[in-house]
Amino acid sequence: MGNLTHLSIALDGPAGSGKSSVAKQLANELNIHYLDTGAMYRAVAFAALEKGIDPKDAATVESLLKATSITVHFEQGNQRVYIDDIDVTANIRTSAVSNAASDIAMHPSVRYKLAEMQRAVASQYDIVVDGRDIGTFVLPEAEYKFFLTASEEVRAKRRFKENKENGIPSELEDLRMEIKQRDYNDTHRELAPLKQAEDAIKIDSSDLTLEEVVGAIMSYVKGGQQS
Ligand code: CDP
Ligand code: CDP
């Protein structure tokens, strides 16, 4: 797995727990990179949907993975994801891709390949990495590990609000069901399921603002850096 000579912060948790918003702000405040690993699963899912491949079909997804090049670049500090030299960053945020990514993420071949890429990126930069298995599987030796949670109700409401603000029509009940299904998939897969690492600090953000969560994490990271 290699030695991490750079600062690494692992941020795991279920969908809507606030990982990406928190990670973005942390990366900004600490002036470090942010690797969004979910975007990589989403990119593979997008490629599968484009080619009419069933994301649950392990053998066909594996062939797709062998025939496809997935890369991550940082452009002005912002992550871009490419599939065969095509920038798909703007195409991977739909509900269809979210659900397909959740199915794609069950296949060990996908997880091994993406985890290896994630370790390679983390070895190059001071970085905050968010996902489901960063503290347990991708970077078990990360310097800081946080596990973000929030109730299912709160997470569905956050997504609903986000969609509304972005002009995306959605029903709260549908979002709640989607989150339930993705939680189930994430916690029940065989390889690297969503689970709090033993040495991770748990933060329940149900009643916390984004700023409060970032503040809590910053106090650990700054305190740790001084000691
Ligand atoms: O933003 P949200 O939490 O809804 O999802 P995401 O982080 O973009 O991840 C998309 C999907 O990829 C999730 O439903 C997870 O099942 C999967 N994923 C994973 O299995 N492992 C990771 N390290 C990151 C994402
Ligand atoms: O990446 P993940 O799916 O874990 O969550 P996110 O996309 O960062 O957060 C989902 C939504 O919840 C965003 O619109 C955030 O602004 C919001 N949020 C919040 O209202 N309060 C928090 N403590 C964290 C996130």
Short mmCIF file of C-alpha atoms and ligand atoms in Angstrom, two decimals:
data_model
loop_
_atom_site.label_atom_id
_atom_site.label_comp_id
_atom_site.label_asym_id
_atom_site.label_seq_id
_atom_site.Cartn_x
_atom_site.Cartn_y
_atom_site.Cartn_z
CA MET A 1 0.00 0.00 0.00
CA GLY A 2 3.00 2.28 0.22
CA ASN A 3 4.01 4.87 2.73
CA LEU A 4 2.05 8.07 2.91
CA THR A 5 4.61 10.81 3.14
CA HIS A 6 1.97 13.50 2.61
CA LEU A 7 -0.83 14.70 4.85
CA SER A 8 -3.87 12.52 4.28
CA ILE A 9 -7.37 12.98 5.66
CA ALA A 10 -9.88 10.18 5.08
CA LEU A 11 -13.54 11.17 5.12
CA ASP A 12 -16.10 8.36 4.90
CA GLY A 13 -19.83 8.13 5.38
CA PRO A 14 -23.14 7.41 3.66
CA ALA A 15 -24.74 9.43 0.83
CA GLY A 16 -25.77 12.92 1.91
CA SER A 17 -23.77 12.91 5.15
CA GLY A 18 -21.91 16.00 3.89
CA LYS A 19 -18.61 14.46 2.78
CA SER A 20 -18.05 16.36 -0.44
CA SER A 21 -19.13 19.76 0.91
CA VAL A 22 -16.96 19.29 3.99
CA ALA A 23 -14.01 17.95 1.97
CA LYS A 24 -14.14 20.90 -0.44
CA GLN A 25 -14.05 23.40 2.38
CA LEU A 26 -11.31 21.54 4.25
CA ALA A 27 -9.16 21.38 1.13
CA ASN A 28 -9.66 25.12 0.68
CA GLU A 29 -8.79 26.03 4.27
CA LEU A 30 -5.76 23.74 4.40
CA ASN A 31 -4.72 24.52 0.82
CA ILE A 32 -4.49 20.83 -0.08
CA HIS A 33 -6.04 18.67 -2.81
CA TYR A 34 -9.44 16.98 -2.62
CA LEU A 35 -10.02 13.58 -4.20
CA ASP A 36 -13.69 12.69 -4.70
CA THR A 37 -13.60 8.89 -5.11
CA GLY A 38 -17.37 8.70 -5.69
CA ALA A 39 -16.80 10.59 -8.95
CA MET A 40 -14.63 7.70 -10.15
CA TYR A 41 -17.37 5.12 -9.47
CA ARG A 42 -19.81 7.49 -11.14
CA ALA A 43 -17.58 7.77 -14.22
CA VAL A 44 -17.47 3.98 -14.66
CA ALA A 45 -21.26 3.89 -14.18
CA PHE A 46 -21.70 6.62 -16.79
CA ALA A 47 -19.56 4.67 -19.26
CA ALA A 48 -21.63 1.53 -18.64
CA LEU A 49 -24.93 3.37 -19.14
CA GLU A 50 -23.62 5.00 -22.35
CA LYS A 51 -22.75 1.57 -23.73
CA GLY A 52 -26.05 0.02 -22.63
CA ILE A 53 -24.31 -2.26 -20.11
CA ASP A 54 -26.25 -3.46 -17.06
CA PRO A 55 -24.25 -2.10 -14.07
CA LYS A 56 -25.11 -5.27 -12.12
CA ASP A 57 -23.57 -7.57 -14.75
CA ALA A 58 -20.13 -8.26 -13.25
CA ALA A 59 -18.55 -9.97 -16.28
CA THR A 60 -19.56 -7.29 -18.79
CA VAL A 61 -18.58 -4.48 -16.41
CA GLU A 62 -15.19 -6.15 -16.00
CA SER A 63 -14.70 -6.24 -19.79
CA LEU A 64 -15.69 -2.59 -19.99
CA LEU A 65 -13.13 -1.75 -17.32
CA LYS A 66 -10.36 -3.55 -19.23
CA ALA A 67 -11.21 -1.76 -22.45
CA THR A 68 -11.59 1.69 -20.90
CA SER A 69 -9.12 4.16 -19.49
CA ILE A 70 -10.32 6.13 -16.46
CA THR A 71 -8.14 9.01 -15.30
CA VAL A 72 -8.32 11.78 -12.75
CA HIS A 73 -6.67 15.18 -13.29
CA PHE A 74 -6.51 18.29 -11.15
CA GLU A 75 -7.11 21.44 -13.17
CA GLN A 76 -6.60 24.65 -11.15
CA GLY A 77 -6.91 22.44 -8.10
CA ASN A 78 -10.28 21.03 -9.22
CA GLN A 79 -10.74 17.36 -9.95
CA ARG A 80 -11.78 16.33 -13.46
CA VAL A 81 -12.61 12.73 -14.39
CA TYR A 82 -11.92 11.41 -17.87
CA ILE A 83 -13.13 8.31 -19.66
CA ASP A 84 -10.89 7.59 -22.64
CA ASP A 85 -9.77 11.23 -22.82
CA ILE A 86 -13.32 12.60 -22.65
CA ASP A 87 -14.04 14.83 -19.66
CA VAL A 88 -17.23 13.38 -18.10
CA THR A 89 -17.11 15.47 -14.89
CA ALA A 90 -20.28 17.36 -15.81
CA ASN A 91 -22.24 14.24 -16.80
CA ILE A 92 -22.07 12.13 -13.66
CA ARG A 93 -24.42 13.84 -11.19
CA THR A 94 -27.78 12.51 -12.38
CA SER A 95 -29.94 10.14 -10.31
CA ALA A 96 -29.54 7.45 -12.98
CA VAL A 97 -25.74 7.63 -12.59
CA SER A 98 -26.00 7.69 -8.76
CA ASN A 99 -28.00 4.48 -8.76
CA ALA A 100 -25.81 2.79 -11.38
CA ALA A 101 -22.66 3.80 -9.44
CA SER A 102 -24.05 2.10 -6.37
CA ASP A 103 -24.46 -1.16 -8.37
CA ILE A 104 -21.08 -0.77 -10.12
CA ALA A 105 -19.37 -0.34 -6.74
CA MET A 106 -20.31 -3.89 -5.70
CA HIS A 107 -17.88 -5.51 -8.15
CA PRO A 108 -14.48 -6.33 -6.61
CA SER A 109 -12.69 -5.82 -9.96
CA VAL A 110 -13.94 -2.22 -10.06
CA ARG A 111 -13.04 -1.59 -6.42
CA TYR A 112 -9.50 -2.98 -6.73
CA LYS A 113 -8.77 -0.93 -9.82
CA LEU A 114 -10.17 2.34 -8.49
CA ALA A 115 -8.61 1.87 -5.03
CA GLU A 116 -5.20 1.42 -6.64
CA MET A 117 -5.64 4.65 -8.59
CA GLN A 118 -6.78 6.44 -5.43
CA ARG A 119 -3.69 5.31 -3.51
CA ALA A 120 -1.48 6.51 -6.36
CA VAL A 121 -3.09 9.98 -6.27
CA ALA A 122 -2.89 10.18 -2.46
CA SER A 123 0.81 9.36 -2.53
CA GLN A 124 1.48 12.50 -4.61
CA TYR A 125 -0.25 15.26 -2.64
CA ASP A 126 -1.36 16.54 0.74
CA ILE A 127 -4.96 15.50 0.35
CA VAL A 128 -8.43 14.96 1.74
CA VAL A 129 -10.06 11.89 0.21
CA ASP A 130 -13.79 11.17 0.57
CA GLY A 131 -15.66 7.94 -0.07
CA ARG A 132 -16.95 4.88 1.73
CA ASP A 133 -13.83 2.76 2.32
CA ILE A 134 -11.00 5.29 2.52
CA GLY A 135 -10.14 4.81 6.21
CA THR A 136 -10.70 1.05 6.13
CA PHE A 137 -9.35 -0.09 2.76
CA VAL A 138 -7.88 2.57 0.48
CA LEU A 139 -5.73 4.46 3.00
CA PRO A 140 -5.78 2.48 6.26
CA GLU A 141 -2.70 4.41 7.38
CA ALA A 142 -4.23 7.87 6.77
CA GLU A 143 -3.13 10.40 9.36
CA TYR A 144 -6.68 11.56 10.13
CA LYS A 145 -9.89 9.60 9.71
CA PHE A 146 -13.41 10.91 10.08
CA PHE A 147 -16.73 9.12 9.71
CA LEU A 148 -19.61 11.46 8.92
CA THR A 149 -23.18 10.40 9.57
CA ALA A 150 -26.62 11.99 9.59
CA SER A 151 -30.09 10.48 9.90
CA GLU A 152 -31.72 9.09 6.75
CA GLU A 153 -34.44 11.75 7.03
CA VAL A 154 -31.93 14.61 7.21
CA ARG A 155 -29.89 13.24 4.30
CA ALA A 156 -32.97 12.88 2.06
CA LYS A 157 -34.06 16.43 2.94
CA ARG A 158 -30.59 17.78 2.11
CA ARG A 159 -30.68 16.15 -1.33
CA PHE A 160 -34.21 17.44 -1.89
CA LYS A 161 -33.15 21.00 -1.05
CA GLU A 162 -30.05 20.68 -3.23
CA ASN A 163 -32.13 19.47 -6.20
CA LYS A 164 -34.63 22.28 -5.72
CA GLU A 165 -31.86 24.86 -5.68
CA ASN A 166 -30.45 23.35 -8.88
CA GLY A 167 -33.87 23.26 -10.58
CA ILE A 168 -33.92 19.44 -10.64
CA PRO A 169 -37.45 18.12 -10.01
CA SER A 170 -37.58 15.34 -7.39
CA GLU A 171 -39.85 13.83 -4.72
CA LEU A 172 -38.62 13.62 -1.14
CA GLU A 173 -39.99 10.09 -0.81
CA ASP A 174 -38.09 8.91 -3.94
CA LEU A 175 -34.87 10.39 -2.58
CA ARG A 176 -35.44 8.67 0.76
CA MET A 177 -35.89 5.31 -1.01
CA GLU A 178 -32.78 5.91 -3.16
CA ILE A 179 -30.71 6.69 -0.08
CA LYS A 180 -32.04 3.59 1.70
CA GLN A 181 -31.13 1.37 -1.26
CA ARG A 182 -27.66 2.89 -1.62
CA ASP A 183 -27.03 2.57 2.14
CA TYR A 184 -28.02 -1.09 1.90
CA ASN A 185 -25.71 -1.71 -1.08
CA ASP A 186 -22.84 0.17 0.57
CA THR A 187 -23.05 -1.69 3.87
CA HIS A 188 -23.72 -5.17 2.48
CA ARG A 189 -21.12 -5.60 -0.27
CA GLU A 190 -18.43 -8.19 0.37
CA LEU A 191 -15.35 -6.15 -0.41
CA ALA A 192 -14.69 -2.92 1.50
CA PRO A 193 -18.23 -2.18 2.70
CA LEU A 194 -19.13 1.17 4.24
CA LYS A 195 -18.01 0.89 7.85
CA GLN A 196 -16.45 3.19 10.40
CA ALA A 197 -12.73 2.46 10.81
CA GLU A 198 -11.87 1.61 14.40
CA ASP A 199 -9.59 4.61 14.65
CA ALA A 200 -11.94 7.06 12.90
CA ILE A 201 -13.62 9.96 14.69
CA LYS A 202 -17.39 9.86 14.21
CA ILE A 203 -19.27 13.10 13.61
CA ASP A 204 -23.06 13.07 13.47
CA SER A 205 -23.96 16.11 11.40
CA SER A 206 -27.76 15.76 11.65
CA ASP A 207 -27.96 18.91 13.76
CA LEU A 208 -24.73 20.58 12.66
CA THR A 209 -24.14 23.14 9.95
CA LEU A 210 -21.45 22.60 7.36
CA GLU A 211 -19.30 25.23 9.09
CA GLU A 212 -19.65 23.45 12.44
CA VAL A 213 -18.53 20.13 10.93
CA VAL A 214 -15.57 21.75 9.18
CA GLY A 215 -14.67 23.58 12.40
CA ALA A 216 -14.72 20.33 14.38
CA ILE A 217 -12.46 18.58 11.86
CA MET A 218 -10.11 21.57 11.62
CA SER A 219 -9.62 21.55 15.37
CA TYR A 220 -8.38 17.94 15.21
CA VAL A 221 -6.19 18.51 12.18
CA LYS A 222 -4.64 21.74 13.45
CA GLY A 223 -4.20 20.27 16.94
CA GLY A 224 -2.54 17.21 15.44
CA GLN A 225 -0.23 19.27 13.27
CA GLN A 226 0.98 21.26 16.23
CA SER A 227 1.71 18.25 18.39
O1 CDP B 1 -22.37 11.98 -3.24
P1 CDP B 1 -22.92 10.64 -2.83
O2 CDP B 1 -22.55 10.33 -1.41
O3 CDP B 1 -24.36 10.49 -3.09
O4 CDP B 1 -22.24 9.54 -3.74
P2 CDP B 1 -20.74 9.46 -4.22
O5 CDP B 1 -19.81 9.67 -3.07
O6 CDP B 1 -20.58 10.32 -5.41
O7 CDP B 1 -20.60 7.93 -4.63
C1 CDP B 1 -21.38 7.34 -5.67
C2 CDP B 1 -21.51 5.84 -5.37
O8 CDP B 1 -20.20 5.24 -5.46
C3 CDP B 1 -22.01 5.55 -3.95
O9 CDP B 1 -23.37 5.18 -3.95
C4 CDP B 1 -21.15 4.40 -3.46
O10 CDP B 1 -21.85 3.19 -3.54
C5 CDP B 1 -19.99 4.32 -4.42
N1 CDP B 1 -18.70 4.60 -3.76
C6 CDP B 1 -18.02 3.54 -3.19
O11 CDP B 1 -18.51 2.41 -3.20
N2 CDP B 1 -16.79 3.73 -2.63
C7 CDP B 1 -16.25 4.94 -2.60
N3 CDP B 1 -15.02 5.09 -2.07
C8 CDP B 1 -16.92 6.05 -3.15
C9 CDP B 1 -18.18 5.84 -3.72
O1 CDP B 2 -20.92 14.03 -0.31
P1 CDP B 2 -22.14 13.61 0.45
O2 CDP B 2 -23.11 12.84 -0.37
O3 CDP B 2 -21.80 12.91 1.72
O4 CDP B 2 -22.89 14.94 0.92
P2 CDP B 2 -22.83 16.43 0.29
O5 CDP B 2 -23.14 16.35 -1.16
O6 CDP B 2 -21.60 17.12 0.72
O7 CDP B 2 -24.01 17.13 1.09
C1 CDP B 2 -25.37 17.03 0.70
C2 CDP B 2 -26.06 18.36 0.96
O8 CDP B 2 -26.18 18.56 2.38
C3 CDP B 2 -25.33 19.57 0.42
O9 CDP B 2 -26.27 20.43 -0.21
C4 CDP B 2 -24.74 20.24 1.65
O10 CDP B 2 -24.64 21.64 1.54
C5 CDP B 2 -25.74 19.86 2.73
N1 CDP B 2 -25.15 19.78 4.08
C6 CDP B 2 -25.78 20.39 5.11
O11 CDP B 2 -26.84 20.98 4.91
N2 CDP B 2 -25.27 20.33 6.39
C7 CDP B 2 -24.15 19.66 6.65
N3 CDP B 2 -23.68 19.60 7.89
C8 CDP B 2 -23.49 19.00 5.58
C9 CDP B 2 -24.04 19.08 4.30
#
